Amino acid sequence: MAIESSCDETSVAVLADGRTVLSNVISSQIAIHTAFGGVVPEIASRHHLENMNRVVEQSLTEAGVTLDDIDLLGVTYGPGLVGALLMGVATAKAMAFAKDIPLVGVNHMHGHISANFIQYPDLKPPFMSLIVSGGHTNIVEMTDYGQCNVLGGTRDDAVGEAYDKVARVIGLGYPGGPKIDIAAKEGNSQAIHFKRVFLEKGSLDFSFSGLKTAVLNYLNTEKQAGREISVPDVAASFQAAVIEVIVKKAIEAALDKRQDKLVLAGGVAANSKLRCDLQAECDKHGIRLYVPDPVLCTDNAAMIACAAYYKYQTLGADDLYLDAYPSLAI
């Protein structure tokens, strides 16, 4: 069993043998935070506290098991919102202590990558992974289960964060990722040219703050000139600039490391244009693309349970001094 509470989803899952999902209950707080235009950490923590026991019970019921049947407990202990993480960690530690079950702390990013192990029973390391989410944009080479080399990361805004901010200023609201994805389908991606930021030659890092500023400057210029703004065109043009950079760098990393498997992970992995463009480039270069089902792209406990299973195989259990680490590195 595993618990995921790093942001605004309270999730508990039960897996058999690391990859077979018996239950994966997700209680989302999107409707609550939409009124604020983003996640409010204190409110998220409070709702985790209110929801946790109910979600645990529902997950056990759907799996057809009791806590006496659980032989390993996994929990996200970072990165994420510290108050939200603590709700999950405290619950997992209490159950581990009460039932004398081994406890494993899981890195949330390892969890996102592990979602693909659930989706694809034949997948095994080594492979290249592109992690795109609200808080992270990373290119990671996974050499073994839980063993990662980080080749690139964001220097400022993560891709999901940039989506949320741009969606807010063009009036689409929260959550920005899916709303921009939908709006972009009605727009012209070549209507506005936003600069593609590749940084210095050979770098696999990302930077999206300048692109976000470029969108703001475009909107201000058009408003001052009294010209009508096409929200779908802005959404499509912004998204094209983001995805072109992400796709090129992911393919470059895979080719450089001679990896013929590329794993997509994280909340933004549900983006339809990213999936389409990345698949097209992978096909060109003979790379097999692995993409999890949309429900496994979002924050969920099934991916945490899978990651916990493999971590336990090599590193064993953590002790009950396990704590939350909001800035935990991959």
Coordinates of C-alpha atoms in Angstrom, one line a residue:
M1 CA 0.0 0.0 0.0
A2 CA 1.1 3.6 -0.6
I3 CA 0.1 7.1 0.2
E4 CA 0.6 10.2 -2.0
S5 CA -0.2 13.6 -0.6
S6 CA 2.6 15.9 -2.0
C7 CA 0.3 18.6 -3.3
D8 CA -3.5 18.7 -3.6
E9 CA -4.5 15.1 -4.3
T10 CA -5.0 12.7 -1.4
S11 CA -4.4 9.2 -2.9
V12 CA -4.0 5.7 -1.5
A13 CA -3.4 2.6 -3.6
V14 CA -2.9 -1.1 -3.1
L15 CA -0.7 -3.1 -5.5
A16 CA 0.2 -6.8 -5.8
D17 CA 3.8 -7.7 -6.8
G18 CA 4.7 -4.1 -7.5
R19 CA 2.9 -3.6 -10.8
T20 CA -0.7 -5.0 -10.5
V21 CA -3.1 -2.3 -9.3
L22 CA -5.8 -3.6 -7.0
S23 CA -7.1 -0.1 -6.1
N24 CA -6.0 3.5 -6.8
V25 CA -8.2 6.0 -5.0
I26 CA -7.6 9.7 -5.8
S27 CA -9.4 12.5 -3.9
S28 CA -8.7 15.7 -5.9
Q29 CA -8.9 19.3 -4.5
I30 CA -9.0 21.0 -7.8
A31 CA -12.5 22.4 -7.3
I32 CA -11.5 23.9 -4.0
H33 CA -8.3 25.6 -5.2
T34 CA -9.8 26.9 -8.5
A35 CA -11.4 29.7 -6.6
F36 CA -7.9 30.9 -5.5
G37 CA -6.3 30.5 -9.0
G38 CA -3.9 27.9 -7.6
V39 CA -3.1 25.6 -4.7
V40 CA -3.1 27.2 -1.3
P41 CA -0.8 25.1 0.9
E42 CA -2.6 25.5 4.2
I43 CA -5.9 24.6 2.7
A44 CA -4.4 21.6 0.9
S45 CA -3.0 20.3 4.2
R46 CA -6.3 20.7 6.0
H47 CA -8.2 18.7 3.4
H48 CA -5.6 16.0 3.4
L49 CA -6.2 15.7 7.1
E50 CA -10.0 15.5 6.6
N51 CA -9.8 13.1 3.7
M52 CA -7.0 10.7 4.6
N53 CA -8.8 8.1 6.7
R54 CA -11.7 7.9 4.3
V55 CA -9.4 7.4 1.3
V56 CA -7.4 4.7 3.1
E57 CA -10.6 2.8 4.0
Q58 CA -11.9 3.1 0.4
S59 CA -8.7 1.9 -1.1
L60 CA -8.6 -1.2 1.1
T61 CA -12.3 -1.9 0.4
E62 CA -11.8 -1.6 -3.4
A63 CA -8.8 -3.9 -3.2
G64 CA -10.7 -6.4 -1.2
V65 CA -8.0 -6.5 1.6
T66 CA -7.5 -5.3 5.1
L67 CA -4.4 -3.8 6.7
D68 CA -3.5 -7.2 8.0
D69 CA -2.9 -8.2 4.3
I70 CA -0.5 -5.3 3.7
D71 CA 3.2 -6.3 3.9
L72 CA 4.8 -3.1 2.7
L73 CA 3.9 0.6 3.1
G74 CA 5.2 3.3 0.8
V75 CA 4.7 7.0 1.2
T76 CA 5.8 10.2 -0.7
Y77 CA 8.2 12.1 1.5
G78 CA 9.3 14.7 -1.0
P79 CA 9.4 16.9 -2.9
G80 CA 6.2 18.8 -2.4
L81 CA 4.3 21.1 0.0
V82 CA 5.7 20.4 3.4
G83 CA 2.3 20.4 5.2
A84 CA 0.7 18.2 2.6
L85 CA 3.7 15.8 2.7
L86 CA 3.5 15.6 6.5
M87 CA -0.1 14.4 6.4
G88 CA 0.9 11.4 4.3
V89 CA 4.1 10.6 6.2
A90 CA 2.4 10.8 9.6
T91 CA -0.4 8.5 8.5
A92 CA 2.0 5.9 7.0
K93 CA 4.3 6.0 10.0
A94 CA 1.3 5.4 12.3
M95 CA 0.1 2.4 10.3
A96 CA 3.6 1.0 10.0
F97 CA 4.0 1.3 13.8
A98 CA 0.6 -0.1 14.7
K99 CA 0.8 -3.1 12.3
D100 CA 4.5 -3.6 12.3
I101 CA 4.8 -3.2 8.5
P102 CA 8.0 -2.1 6.8
L103 CA 7.9 1.5 5.7
V104 CA 9.5 3.0 2.6
G105 CA 9.8 6.7 1.8
V106 CA 9.5 7.4 -1.9
N107 CA 10.8 10.3 -4.0
H108 CA 7.8 11.8 -5.8
M109 CA 9.7 12.0 -9.1
H110 CA 10.7 8.4 -8.9
G111 CA 7.0 7.7 -8.5
H112 CA 6.2 9.5 -11.7
I113 CA 8.7 7.5 -13.7
S114 CA 7.4 4.3 -12.1
A115 CA 3.9 5.0 -13.4
N116 CA 5.2 3.5 -16.6
F117 CA 6.1 0.2 -15.0
I118 CA 2.5 -0.2 -14.2
Q119 CA 1.4 0.8 -17.7
Y120 CA 4.0 -1.4 -19.5
P121 CA 4.8 -4.8 -17.8
D122 CA 7.7 -5.3 -20.2
L123 CA 9.5 -2.0 -19.3
K124 CA 12.7 -2.2 -17.4
P125 CA 15.8 0.1 -17.1
P126 CA 17.9 1.4 -18.5
F127 CA 16.0 4.2 -20.4
M128 CA 15.8 7.9 -20.8
S129 CA 13.0 9.8 -19.0
L130 CA 11.4 13.2 -19.5
I131 CA 9.6 14.4 -16.3
V132 CA 7.2 17.3 -16.9
S133 CA 5.0 18.5 -14.1
G134 CA 3.8 21.5 -12.1
G135 CA 7.0 21.7 -10.1
H136 CA 9.6 19.9 -12.3
T137 CA 11.0 19.7 -15.8
N138 CA 13.8 17.2 -15.9
I139 CA 15.6 14.9 -18.2
V140 CA 16.7 11.8 -16.3
E141 CA 18.6 8.7 -17.3
M142 CA 17.4 5.7 -15.2
T143 CA 20.2 3.2 -15.1
D144 CA 18.4 0.8 -12.7
Y145 CA 15.2 0.7 -10.6
G146 CA 15.4 3.9 -8.5
Q147 CA 18.9 4.8 -9.8
C148 CA 18.9 8.0 -11.7
N149 CA 21.3 10.4 -13.4
V150 CA 19.8 13.9 -13.8
L151 CA 21.0 15.3 -17.1
G152 CA 18.9 18.5 -17.2
G153 CA 16.4 20.5 -15.2
T154 CA 14.6 23.8 -15.1
R155 CA 16.5 26.9 -14.0
D156 CA 13.4 28.9 -13.1
D157 CA 9.7 28.0 -13.8
A158 CA 8.8 24.4 -14.4
V159 CA 6.7 23.7 -17.5
G160 CA 3.5 23.1 -15.5
E161 CA 4.0 26.3 -13.5
A162 CA 4.5 28.3 -16.7
Y163 CA 1.3 26.8 -18.1
D164 CA -0.7 27.8 -15.0
K165 CA 0.7 31.4 -15.0
V166 CA 0.0 31.9 -18.7
A167 CA -3.5 30.4 -18.4
R168 CA -4.2 32.8 -15.6
V169 CA -3.2 36.0 -17.6
I170 CA -5.1 35.0 -20.7
G171 CA -8.2 34.3 -18.6
L172 CA -8.5 30.6 -18.8
G173 CA -8.0 30.0 -15.0
Y174 CA -6.8 27.1 -13.0
P175 CA -5.6 24.4 -13.7
G176 CA -3.8 25.9 -16.7
G177 CA -2.3 22.8 -18.3
P178 CA -5.5 21.1 -19.6
K179 CA -7.2 24.4 -20.3
I180 CA -4.4 25.6 -22.6
D181 CA -4.2 22.2 -24.2
I182 CA -7.9 22.5 -25.1
A183 CA -7.8 26.1 -26.2
A184 CA -4.7 25.6 -28.3
K185 CA -6.6 23.1 -30.5
E186 CA -8.8 26.0 -31.7
G187 CA -5.9 28.3 -32.3
N188 CA -3.1 28.9 -34.8
S189 CA 0.3 27.9 -33.4
Q190 CA 2.1 30.2 -35.9
A191 CA 0.0 33.3 -35.3
I192 CA 2.5 34.7 -32.7
H193 CA 6.2 33.9 -32.6
F194 CA 7.5 33.4 -29.1
K195 CA 11.2 32.8 -28.9
R196 CA 12.4 29.2 -28.3
V197 CA 14.8 29.2 -25.4
F198 CA 17.5 26.5 -25.8
L199 CA 20.1 28.1 -23.5
E200 CA 23.8 27.5 -24.3
K201 CA 24.8 24.8 -26.8
G202 CA 24.7 21.3 -25.4
S203 CA 22.7 22.2 -22.4
L204 CA 19.8 20.0 -21.4
D205 CA 18.4 22.5 -18.9
F206 CA 15.2 24.5 -19.4
S207 CA 14.1 28.1 -18.8
F208 CA 10.5 29.2 -19.2
S209 CA 10.4 32.4 -17.3
G210 CA 11.4 34.5 -20.3
L211 CA 8.7 32.9 -22.4
K212 CA 6.1 33.7 -19.7
T213 CA 7.3 37.3 -19.8
A214 CA 7.1 37.4 -23.6
V215 CA 3.4 36.3 -23.4
L216 CA 2.7 39.1 -20.8
N217 CA 4.5 41.7 -23.0
Y218 CA 2.5 40.6 -26.1
L219 CA -0.8 40.9 -24.2
N220 CA 0.1 44.3 -22.8
T221 CA 1.2 45.6 -26.3
E222 CA -2.0 44.4 -27.9
K223 CA -4.2 45.8 -25.3
Q224 CA -2.5 49.2 -25.4
A225 CA -2.9 49.2 -29.2
G226 CA -6.6 48.4 -28.8
R227 CA -6.3 45.2 -30.8
E228 CA -8.4 42.2 -30.1
I229 CA -6.6 39.2 -28.6
S230 CA -7.3 35.7 -29.8
V231 CA -6.9 33.5 -26.7
P232 CA -6.7 30.3 -28.7
D233 CA -3.9 31.7 -30.8
V234 CA -2.0 32.8 -27.8
A235 CA -2.5 29.4 -26.2
A236 CA -1.4 27.6 -29.3
S237 CA 1.6 29.8 -29.9
F238 CA 2.8 29.6 -26.3
Q239 CA 2.3 25.8 -26.2
A240 CA 4.2 25.3 -29.5
A241 CA 7.2 27.3 -28.1
V242 CA 7.3 25.2 -25.0
I243 CA 6.9 21.8 -26.6
E244 CA 9.4 22.3 -29.4
V245 CA 12.1 22.9 -26.8
I246 CA 11.1 20.0 -24.6
V247 CA 10.9 17.5 -27.4
K248 CA 14.2 18.5 -29.0
K249 CA 16.1 18.3 -25.7
A250 CA 14.5 14.9 -24.8
I251 CA 15.4 13.4 -28.2
E252 CA 18.9 14.9 -28.0
A253 CA 19.5 13.3 -24.6
A254 CA 18.3 9.9 -25.7
L255 CA 20.5 9.9 -28.8
D256 CA 23.5 11.2 -26.9
K257 CA 23.2 8.4 -24.4
R258 CA 22.3 5.8 -27.0
Q259 CA 19.0 5.0 -25.3
D260 CA 16.3 3.5 -27.6
K261 CA 13.6 3.9 -24.9
L262 CA 12.1 7.2 -23.8
V263 CA 9.7 7.4 -20.8
L264 CA 7.3 10.3 -20.4
A265 CA 6.2 11.1 -16.9
G266 CA 4.4 13.8 -14.8
G267 CA 1.2 15.7 -14.9
V268 CA 2.1 17.5 -18.2
A269 CA 2.6 14.1 -19.8
A270 CA -1.2 14.1 -20.3
N271 CA -0.8 17.0 -22.8
S272 CA -2.1 15.9 -26.2
K273 CA 0.4 17.9 -28.3
L274 CA 3.4 16.9 -26.3
R275 CA 2.4 13.2 -26.7
C276 CA 1.8 13.7 -30.5
D277 CA 5.0 15.6 -31.2
L278 CA 7.2 13.5 -29.0
Q279 CA 5.8 10.3 -30.7
A280 CA 6.5 11.7 -34.1
E281 CA 10.2 12.5 -33.2
C282 CA 10.7 9.2 -31.6
D283 CA 9.4 7.4 -34.7
K284 CA 11.9 9.4 -36.8
H285 CA 14.8 8.3 -34.7
G286 CA 13.8 4.7 -33.9
I287 CA 13.1 5.4 -30.2
R288 CA 10.2 3.6 -28.4
L289 CA 8.1 6.0 -26.5
Y290 CA 6.4 5.0 -23.3
V291 CA 3.5 7.2 -22.1
P292 CA 1.3 6.4 -19.1
D293 CA -2.5 6.5 -19.1
P294 CA -3.7 10.0 -18.1
V295 CA -4.8 8.8 -14.6
L296 CA -1.3 7.7 -14.0
C297 CA 0.2 11.0 -15.2
T298 CA -1.5 12.9 -12.3
D299 CA -0.4 12.5 -8.7
N300 CA -1.5 9.1 -7.6
A301 CA -0.5 6.5 -5.0
A302 CA -0.2 3.6 -7.5
M303 CA 3.0 5.0 -8.9
I304 CA 4.3 5.5 -5.3
A305 CA 3.5 1.9 -4.4
C306 CA 5.4 0.7 -7.5
A307 CA 8.4 2.8 -6.7
A308 CA 8.3 1.7 -3.0
Y309 CA 8.3 -2.0 -4.1
Y310 CA 11.5 -1.6 -6.2
K311 CA 13.2 0.6 -3.6
Y312 CA 12.6 -2.0 -0.9
Q313 CA 14.1 -4.7 -3.1
T314 CA 17.5 -2.9 -3.0
L315 CA 17.6 -0.6 0.0
G316 CA 15.2 -2.2 2.5
A317 CA 12.9 -0.3 4.8
D318 CA 13.2 3.2 6.3
D319 CA 12.8 3.7 10.1
L320 CA 10.1 5.6 11.9
Y321 CA 12.3 8.7 12.0
L322 CA 11.3 9.3 8.3
D323 CA 10.5 12.9 7.7
A324 CA 9.1 15.1 5.0
Y325 CA 11.6 16.9 2.7
P326 CA 9.8 19.5 0.5
S327 CA 13.0 20.2 -1.6
L328 CA 14.1 16.6 -2.0
A329 CA 16.3 16.1 -5.1
I330 CA 15.8 13.4 -7.6

